[in-house]
PDB file of C-alpha atoms in Angstrom:
ATOM      1  CA  GLU A 605     101.815-120.905  85.530  1.00 85.00           C
ATOM      2  CA  ALA A 606      97.840-121.928  86.296  1.00 84.00           C
ATOM      3  CA  GLN A 607      97.705-125.652  86.051  1.00 94.00           C
ATOM      4  CA  VAL A 608      96.751-128.998  87.487  1.00 97.00           C
ATOM      5  CA  THR A 609      99.231-131.681  88.232  1.00 97.00           C
ATOM      6  CA  GLN A 610      98.749-135.234  88.932  1.00 98.00           C
ATOM      7  CA  ASN A 611     101.446-137.883  89.766  1.00 97.00           C
ATOM      8  CA  PRO A 612     102.117-140.380  88.756  1.00 97.00           C
ATOM      9  CA  ARG A 613     101.887-140.134  85.105  1.00 97.00           C
ATOM     10  CA  TYR A 614     102.414-143.678  84.645  1.00 97.00           C
ATOM     11  CA  LEU A 615     101.942-146.584  87.174  1.00 97.00           C
ATOM     12  CA  ILE A 616     101.989-150.464  86.781  1.00 97.00           C
ATOM     13  CA  THR A 617     100.869-152.264  90.046  1.00 96.00           C
ATOM     14  CA  VAL A 618      99.466-155.364  91.288  1.00 97.00           C
ATOM     15  CA  THR A 619      96.095-156.120  92.284  1.00 97.00           C
ATOM     16  CA  GLY A 620      95.283-155.442  95.856  1.00 97.00           C
ATOM     17  CA  LYS A 621      98.373-153.215  96.320  1.00 97.00           C
ATOM     18  CA  LYS A 622      96.759-149.947  97.876  1.00 97.00           C
ATOM     19  CA  LEU A 623      97.787-146.601  95.819  1.00 97.00           C
ATOM     20  CA  THR A 624      97.362-142.980  95.797  1.00 98.00           C
ATOM     21  CA  VAL A 625      97.363-140.528  92.766  1.00 98.00           C
ATOM     22  CA  THR A 626      97.889-137.108  93.911  1.00 98.00           C
ATOM     23  CA  CYS A 627      96.488-133.938  92.159  1.00 98.00           C
ATOM     24  CA  SER A 628      97.064-130.529  92.781  1.00 98.00           C
ATOM     25  CA  GLN A 629      95.863-127.322  91.352  1.00 97.00           C
ATOM     26  CA  ASN A 630      97.364-123.687  91.896  1.00 96.00           C
ATOM     27  CA  MET A 631      94.312-121.601  90.819  1.00 94.00           C
ATOM     28  CA  ASN A 632      92.570-121.624  94.059  1.00 94.00           C
ATOM     29  CA  HIS A 633      89.594-123.390  92.470  1.00 93.00           C
ATOM     30  CA  GLU A 634      86.669-124.644  94.878  1.00 92.00           C
ATOM     31  CA  TYR A 635      85.854-127.757  92.468  1.00 93.00           C
ATOM     32  CA  MET A 636      87.850-130.598  91.993  1.00 95.00           C
ATOM     33  CA  SER A 637      86.516-133.976  89.909  1.00 96.00           C
ATOM     34  CA  TRP A 638      88.350-137.298  89.130  1.00 98.00           C
ATOM     35  CA  TYR A 639      87.376-139.103  85.866  1.00 97.00           C
ATOM     36  CA  ARG A 640      88.335-142.226  84.150  1.00 97.00           C
ATOM     37  CA  GLN A 641      88.778-142.569  80.480  1.00 96.00           C
ATOM     38  CA  ASP A 642      88.116-146.075  78.599  1.00 95.00           C
ATOM     39  CA  PRO A 643      87.811-146.963  75.149  1.00 90.00           C
ATOM     40  CA  GLY A 644      84.371-146.735  74.137  1.00 88.00           C
ATOM     41  CA  LEU A 645      82.895-145.273  77.313  1.00 89.00           C
ATOM     42  CA  GLY A 646      84.148-141.707  77.621  1.00 87.00           C
ATOM     43  CA  LEU A 647      85.121-139.808  80.458  1.00 94.00           C
ATOM     44  CA  ARG A 648      83.015-140.867  83.624  1.00 96.00           C
ATOM     45  CA  GLN A 649      82.982-139.134  86.505  1.00 95.00           C
ATOM     46  CA  ILE A 650      84.572-141.156  89.783  1.00 97.00           C
ATOM     47  CA  TYR A 651      84.310-138.541  92.557  1.00 96.00           C
ATOM     48  CA  TYR A 652      83.934-134.783  92.856  1.00 94.00           C
ATOM     49  CA  SER A 653      84.538-132.086  95.658  1.00 93.00           C
ATOM     50  CA  MET A 654      82.532-128.538  95.579  1.00 90.00           C
ATOM     51  CA  ASN A 655      85.120-127.231  98.259  1.00 90.00           C
ATOM     52  CA  VAL A 656      87.270-128.346 101.276  1.00 92.00           C
ATOM     53  CA  GLU A 657      85.918-131.196 103.231  1.00 92.00           C
ATOM     54  CA  VAL A 658      82.866-131.530 100.394  1.00 90.00           C
ATOM     55  CA  THR A 659      83.153-134.574  98.555  1.00 94.00           C
ATOM     56  CA  ASP A 660      80.195-136.567  96.695  1.00 93.00           C
ATOM     57  CA  LYS A 661      80.242-139.638  94.491  1.00 94.00           C
ATOM     58  CA  GLY A 662      79.924-139.368  90.591  1.00 92.00           C
ATOM     59  CA  ASP A 663      78.964-142.052  88.459  1.00 92.00           C
ATOM     60  CA  VAL A 664      81.546-144.790  89.000  1.00 96.00           C
ATOM     61  CA  PRO A 665      82.643-144.576  92.873  1.00 97.00           C
ATOM     62  CA  GLU A 666      83.068-147.915  93.701  1.00 97.00           C
ATOM     63  CA  GLY A 667      86.450-149.280  94.370  1.00 97.00           C
ATOM     64  CA  TYR A 668      87.948-145.524  94.922  1.00 98.00           C
ATOM     65  CA  LYS A 669      88.044-143.087  97.907  1.00 98.00           C
ATOM     66  CA  VAL A 670      88.864-139.388  97.905  1.00 98.00           C
ATOM     67  CA  SER A 671      89.406-136.835 100.570  1.00 96.00           C
ATOM     68  CA  ARG A 672      89.664-132.814 100.529  1.00 96.00           C
ATOM     69  CA  LYS A 673      91.173-131.807 103.411  1.00 97.00           C
ATOM     70  CA  GLU A 674      93.112-128.678 101.382  1.00 96.00           C
ATOM     71  CA  LYS A 675      91.941-126.598  98.593  1.00 95.00           C
ATOM     72  CA  ARG A 676      94.444-127.374  96.472  1.00 97.00           C
ATOM     73  CA  ASN A 677      94.746-131.158  96.778  1.00 98.00           C
ATOM     74  CA  PHE A 678      92.341-134.152  95.800  1.00 98.00           C
ATOM     75  CA  PRO A 679      94.187-137.469  96.206  1.00 98.00           C
ATOM     76  CA  LEU A 680      92.200-140.416  94.632  1.00 98.00           C
ATOM     77  CA  ILE A 681      92.808-143.601  96.639  1.00 98.00           C
ATOM     78  CA  LEU A 682      92.487-147.127  95.619  1.00 98.00           C
ATOM     79  CA  GLU A 683      92.529-149.196  98.804  1.00 96.00           C
ATOM     80  CA  SER A 684      92.575-152.510  96.852  1.00 97.00           C
ATOM     81  CA  PRO A 685      93.247-152.005  93.195  1.00 97.00           C
ATOM     82  CA  SER A 686      91.566-154.581  90.478  1.00 97.00           C
ATOM     83  CA  PRO A 687      92.542-155.201  86.772  1.00 97.00           C
ATOM     84  CA  ASN A 688      88.992-153.476  85.927  1.00 97.00           C
ATOM     85  CA  GLN A 689      90.367-150.213  87.397  1.00 98.00           C
ATOM     86  CA  THR A 690      93.150-150.266  84.689  1.00 98.00           C
ATOM     87  CA  SER A 691      92.289-146.828  83.016  1.00 98.00           C
ATOM     88  CA  LEU A 692      93.227-143.399  82.383  1.00 97.00           C
ATOM     89  CA  TYR A 693      92.546-141.139  85.069  1.00 98.00           C
ATOM     90  CA  PHE A 694      92.097-137.431  84.808  1.00 98.00           C
ATOM     91  CA  CYS A 695      91.919-134.939  87.514  1.00 98.00           C
ATOM     92  CA  ALA A 696      90.212-131.603  86.971  1.00 96.00           C
ATOM     93  CA  SER A 697      89.479-128.147  88.594  1.00 95.00           C
ATOM     94  CA  SER A 698      87.330-125.136  88.090  1.00 93.00           C
ATOM     95  CA  LEU A 699      85.663-122.116  90.020  1.00 89.00           C
ATOM     96  CA  SER A 700      82.188-123.412  91.155  1.00 78.00           C
ATOM     97  CA  ALA A 701      78.667-121.734  91.491  1.00 66.00           C
ATOM     98  CA  LEU A 702      77.045-122.917  94.624  1.00 62.00           C
ATOM     99  CA  THR A 703      74.466-124.725  92.602  1.00 62.00           C
ATOM    100  CA  GLY A 704      76.602-126.638  90.155  1.00 65.00           C
ATOM    101  CA  VAL A 705      79.764-126.772  87.695  1.00 72.00           C
ATOM    102  CA  THR A 706      79.148-123.635  85.434  1.00 78.00           C
ATOM    103  CA  TYR A 707      82.938-122.808  84.523  1.00 88.00           C
ATOM    104  CA  GLU A 708      85.200-124.657  82.537  1.00 92.00           C
ATOM    105  CA  GLN A 709      87.362-127.050  83.831  1.00 94.00           C
ATOM    106  CA  TYR A 710      91.032-127.372  83.962  1.00 96.00           C
ATOM    107  CA  PHE A 711      92.332-130.838  83.210  1.00 97.00           C
ATOM    108  CA  GLY A 712      95.665-132.357  84.759  1.00 97.00           C
ATOM    109  CA  PRO A 713      98.025-134.319  82.219  1.00 97.00           C
ATOM    110  CA  GLY A 714      96.385-137.787  83.183  1.00 97.00           C
ATOM    111  CA  THR A 715      97.763-140.738  84.870  1.00 98.00           C
ATOM    112  CA  ARG A 716      97.836-144.208  83.341  1.00 97.00           C
ATOM    113  CA  LEU A 717      97.328-146.666  85.740  1.00 98.00           C
ATOM    114  CA  THR A 718      97.557-150.779  84.936  1.00 98.00           C
ATOM    115  CA  VAL A 719      96.625-153.019  87.570  1.00 97.00           C
ATOM    116  CA  THR A 720      97.804-156.684  86.940  1.00 97.00           C
TER     117      THR A 720
ATOM    118  CA  ILE B 539      72.342-141.965  84.850  1.00 65.00           C
ATOM    119  CA  LEU B 540      71.386-139.209  82.452  1.00 77.00           C
ATOM    120  CA  ASN B 541      72.673-139.660  78.538  1.00 88.00           C
ATOM    121  CA  VAL B 542      74.477-137.162  76.654  1.00 95.00           C
ATOM    122  CA  GLU B 543      74.953-138.360  72.961  1.00 96.00           C
ATOM    123  CA  GLN B 544      77.344-137.230  70.393  1.00 97.00           C
ATOM    124  CA  SER B 545      77.292-137.478  66.630  1.00 97.00           C
ATOM    125  CA  PRO B 546      78.841-138.568  64.462  1.00 97.00           C
ATOM    126  CA  GLN B 547      81.218-140.646  66.284  1.00 96.00           C
ATOM    127  CA  SER B 548      83.926-139.549  63.673  1.00 96.00           C
ATOM    128  CA  LEU B 549      84.431-137.227  60.927  1.00 95.00           C
ATOM    129  CA  HIS B 550      86.916-137.152  58.022  1.00 97.00           C
ATOM    130  CA  VAL B 551      87.464-133.975  56.186  1.00 97.00           C
ATOM    131  CA  GLN B 552      89.584-132.077  53.924  1.00 97.00           C
ATOM    132  CA  GLU B 553      91.477-129.004  55.147  1.00 97.00           C
ATOM    133  CA  GLY B 554      89.110-125.995  54.245  1.00 97.00           C
ATOM    134  CA  ASP B 555      85.872-127.933  54.707  1.00 97.00           C
ATOM    135  CA  SER B 556      83.595-126.398  57.332  1.00 96.00           C
ATOM    136  CA  THR B 557      81.891-128.982  59.390  1.00 96.00           C
ATOM    137  CA  ASN B 558      79.551-129.608  62.493  1.00 95.00           C
ATOM    138  CA  PHE B 559      78.523-132.226  64.844  1.00 94.00           C
ATOM    139  CA  THR B 560      75.917-132.508  67.360  1.00 98.00           C
ATOM    140  CA  CYS B 561      75.495-133.031  71.160  1.00 98.00           C
ATOM    141  CA  SER B 562      72.079-134.318  72.612  1.00 97.00           C
ATOM    142  CA  PHE B 563      71.153-134.101  76.107  1.00 96.00           C
ATOM    143  CA  PRO B 564      67.969-134.254  78.418  1.00 92.00           C
ATOM    144  CA  SER B 565      65.989-131.142  77.761  1.00 88.00           C
ATOM    145  CA  SER B 566      64.132-130.996  80.992  1.00 87.00           C
ATOM    146  CA  ASN B 567      66.113-129.463  84.227  1.00 84.00           C
ATOM    147  CA  PHE B 568      69.179-128.134  82.195  1.00 89.00           C
ATOM    148  CA  TYR B 569      71.855-126.269  83.804  1.00 90.00           C
ATOM    149  CA  ALA B 570      74.882-126.059  81.733  1.00 92.00           C
ATOM    150  CA  LEU B 571      76.573-127.436  78.633  1.00 95.00           C
ATOM    151  CA  HIS B 572      80.506-127.746  78.070  1.00 96.00           C
ATOM    152  CA  TRP B 573      82.584-128.049  75.035  1.00 97.00           C
ATOM    153  CA  TYR B 574      86.048-129.481  75.173  1.00 97.00           C
ATOM    154  CA  ARG B 575      88.656-130.045  72.634  1.00 98.00           C
ATOM    155  CA  TRP B 576      90.845-133.486  73.291  1.00 97.00           C
ATOM    156  CA  GLU B 577      94.001-133.736  70.955  1.00 96.00           C
ATOM    157  CA  THR B 578      95.771-137.159  71.148  1.00 91.00           C
ATOM    158  CA  ALA B 579      98.151-137.492  74.117  1.00 91.00           C
ATOM    159  CA  LYS B 580      97.192-134.321  75.691  1.00 94.00           C
ATOM    160  CA  SER B 581      94.466-133.575  78.189  1.00 95.00           C
ATOM    161  CA  PRO B 582      90.930-131.859  77.428  1.00 96.00           C
ATOM    162  CA  GLU B 583      90.809-128.041  76.992  1.00 97.00           C
ATOM    163  CA  ALA B 584      87.715-126.130  77.562  1.00 96.00           C
ATOM    164  CA  LEU B 585      86.209-124.537  74.447  1.00 97.00           C
ATOM    165  CA  PHE B 586      82.675-123.134  75.718  1.00 95.00           C
ATOM    166  CA  VAL B 587      80.568-123.192  78.697  1.00 94.00           C
ATOM    167  CA  MET B 588      76.964-122.363  77.794  1.00 95.00           C
ATOM    168  CA  THR B 589      73.828-121.853  80.144  1.00 92.00           C
ATOM    169  CA  LEU B 590      71.250-120.052  78.350  1.00 92.00           C
ATOM    170  CA  ASN B 591      68.907-121.235  75.444  1.00 93.00           C
ATOM    171  CA  GLY B 592      70.035-119.578  72.154  1.00 94.00           C
ATOM    172  CA  ASP B 593      73.451-118.826  73.710  1.00 93.00           C
ATOM    173  CA  GLU B 594      76.097-118.666  70.927  1.00 97.00           C
ATOM    174  CA  LYS B 595      79.982-118.609  71.287  1.00 97.00           C
ATOM    175  CA  LYS B 596      82.583-118.238  69.130  1.00 97.00           C
ATOM    176  CA  LYS B 597      86.539-118.757  69.459  1.00 96.00           C
ATOM    177  CA  GLY B 598      88.320-118.036  66.485  1.00 96.00           C
ATOM    178  CA  ARG B 599      86.793-120.473  63.671  1.00 97.00           C
ATOM    179  CA  ILE B 600      85.096-122.769  66.170  1.00 98.00           C
ATOM    180  CA  SER B 601      81.419-121.802  67.444  1.00 98.00           C
ATOM    181  CA  ALA B 602      78.817-123.185  69.273  1.00 98.00           C
ATOM    182  CA  THR B 603      75.029-123.022  69.678  1.00 98.00           C
ATOM    183  CA  LEU B 604      72.652-124.134  72.468  1.00 97.00           C
ATOM    184  CA  ASN B 605      69.196-125.092  72.258  1.00 97.00           C
ATOM    185  CA  THR B 606      67.864-126.151  75.784  1.00 95.00           C
ATOM    186  CA  LYS B 607      64.208-126.609  74.834  1.00 95.00           C
ATOM    187  CA  GLU B 608      64.965-129.388  72.184  1.00 95.00           C
ATOM    188  CA  GLY B 609      68.251-130.458  74.218  1.00 96.00           C
ATOM    189  CA  TYR B 610      70.888-130.183  71.643  1.00 97.00           C
ATOM    190  CA  SER B 611      74.135-128.090  70.858  1.00 98.00           C
ATOM    191  CA  TYR B 612      76.093-127.724  67.796  1.00 98.00           C
ATOM    192  CA  LEU B 613      79.656-127.120  67.487  1.00 98.00           C
ATOM    193  CA  TYR B 614      80.776-125.627  64.224  1.00 98.00           C
ATOM    194  CA  ILE B 615      84.411-125.357  62.670  1.00 98.00           C
ATOM    195  CA  LYS B 616      84.554-123.013  59.757  1.00 97.00           C
ATOM    196  CA  GLY B 617      87.532-123.954  57.205  1.00 97.00           C
ATOM    197  CA  SER B 618      88.844-127.030  59.281  1.00 97.00           C
ATOM    198  CA  GLN B 619      92.558-127.258  59.542  1.00 97.00           C
ATOM    199  CA  PRO B 620      94.790-130.282  60.161  1.00 96.00           C
ATOM    200  CA  GLU B 621      95.582-128.917  63.821  1.00 96.00           C
ATOM    201  CA  ASP B 622      92.031-129.278  64.381  1.00 97.00           C
ATOM    202  CA  SER B 623      92.052-132.815  64.496  1.00 97.00           C
ATOM    203  CA  ALA B 624      90.938-133.803  67.696  1.00 97.00           C
ATOM    204  CA  THR B 625      88.180-135.336  69.854  1.00 97.00           C
ATOM    205  CA  TYR B 626      85.383-132.876  70.725  1.00 98.00           C
ATOM    206  CA  LEU B 627      83.596-133.841  73.671  1.00 97.00           C
ATOM    207  CA  CYS B 628      80.516-132.037  75.227  1.00 97.00           C
ATOM    208  CA  ALA B 629      79.410-132.433  79.008  1.00 95.00           C
ATOM    209  CA  PHE B 630      75.868-131.890  80.435  1.00 93.00           C
ATOM    210  CA  LYS B 631      74.896-130.737  83.923  1.00 90.00           C
ATOM    211  CA  ASP B 632      71.316-130.775  85.016  1.00 86.00           C
ATOM    212  CA  TYR B 633      69.554-128.670  87.648  1.00 78.00           C
ATOM    213  CA  GLY B 634      68.600-130.666  90.742  1.00 70.00           C
ATOM    214  CA  GLY B 635      70.981-133.237  90.493  1.00 66.00           C
ATOM    215  CA  SER B 636      73.909-133.786  92.252  1.00 72.00           C
ATOM    216  CA  GLN B 637      75.951-130.125  92.454  1.00 74.00           C
ATOM    217  CA  GLY B 638      78.999-131.217  90.708  1.00 79.00           C
ATOM    218  CA  ASN B 639      77.734-134.136  88.868  1.00 85.00           C
ATOM    219  CA  LEU B 640      78.888-133.566  84.949  1.00 89.00           C
ATOM    220  CA  ILE B 641      78.073-136.156  82.388  1.00 92.00           C
ATOM    221  CA  PHE B 642      80.280-136.345  79.344  1.00 95.00           C
ATOM    222  CA  GLY B 643      79.418-137.813  75.758  1.00 96.00           C
ATOM    223  CA  LYS B 644      81.563-140.116  74.209  1.00 96.00           C
ATOM    224  CA  GLY B 645      82.838-137.561  71.748  1.00 96.00           C
ATOM    225  CA  THR B 646      83.079-136.865  68.067  1.00 97.00           C
ATOM    226  CA  LYS B 647      86.717-137.549  66.674  1.00 97.00           C
ATOM    227  CA  LEU B 648      87.497-135.116  63.792  1.00 98.00           C
ATOM    228  CA  SER B 649      90.220-136.124  61.336  1.00 97.00           C
ATOM    229  CA  VAL B 650      91.539-133.049  59.112  1.00 97.00           C
ATOM    230  CA  LYS B 651      93.341-134.260  56.004  1.00 96.00           C
ATOM    231  CA  PRO B 652      95.802-131.604  54.598  1.00 94.00           C
TER     232      PRO B 652
END
């Protein structure tokens, strides 16, 4: 089954404790992206990757890191989480045109993160 | 940051009503416009990706139109059903900006009463 998986689905952690949220897709998509969703603010893009070893900042990259060493995986790293990073996080993937995102995105199930 | 506006924020209709809502985006440097459907406690699912001015796309009772010159897209639902209750998101990609940067609107939340 074609899918995007994220782990963990739920996480409660404390300020400053490094964490990684994994994202994996089995559709051989070049493009992957991370979003956070906060009430009243909609989906905001954190980082994206056009292909292996190619990553770029979205609109809200502060406090996050990503890597794209393999095509299928795109982990999101919070080196020192803070309470303002409490949010619902979505990973997404799609095929990509060389010039930008013109194909439908497939979203993972979401990760609800709480930082106390 | 580019601005993508969706209106109305929320909408309550009766089963069988037809409805429509709007996504407004910058009219310059248009590249692509996405529509997604997001049910509560699930993940967003793609409805349409539109790239050409005048595009019209249809999936069942849902259709969308695109006007890139004036910077808007309409999503129409014909004969709304309770299962259409969801938040509908649009997302805009400009030409010449960061390659993979997709800007989402805040969504229109549709509630369909039986």
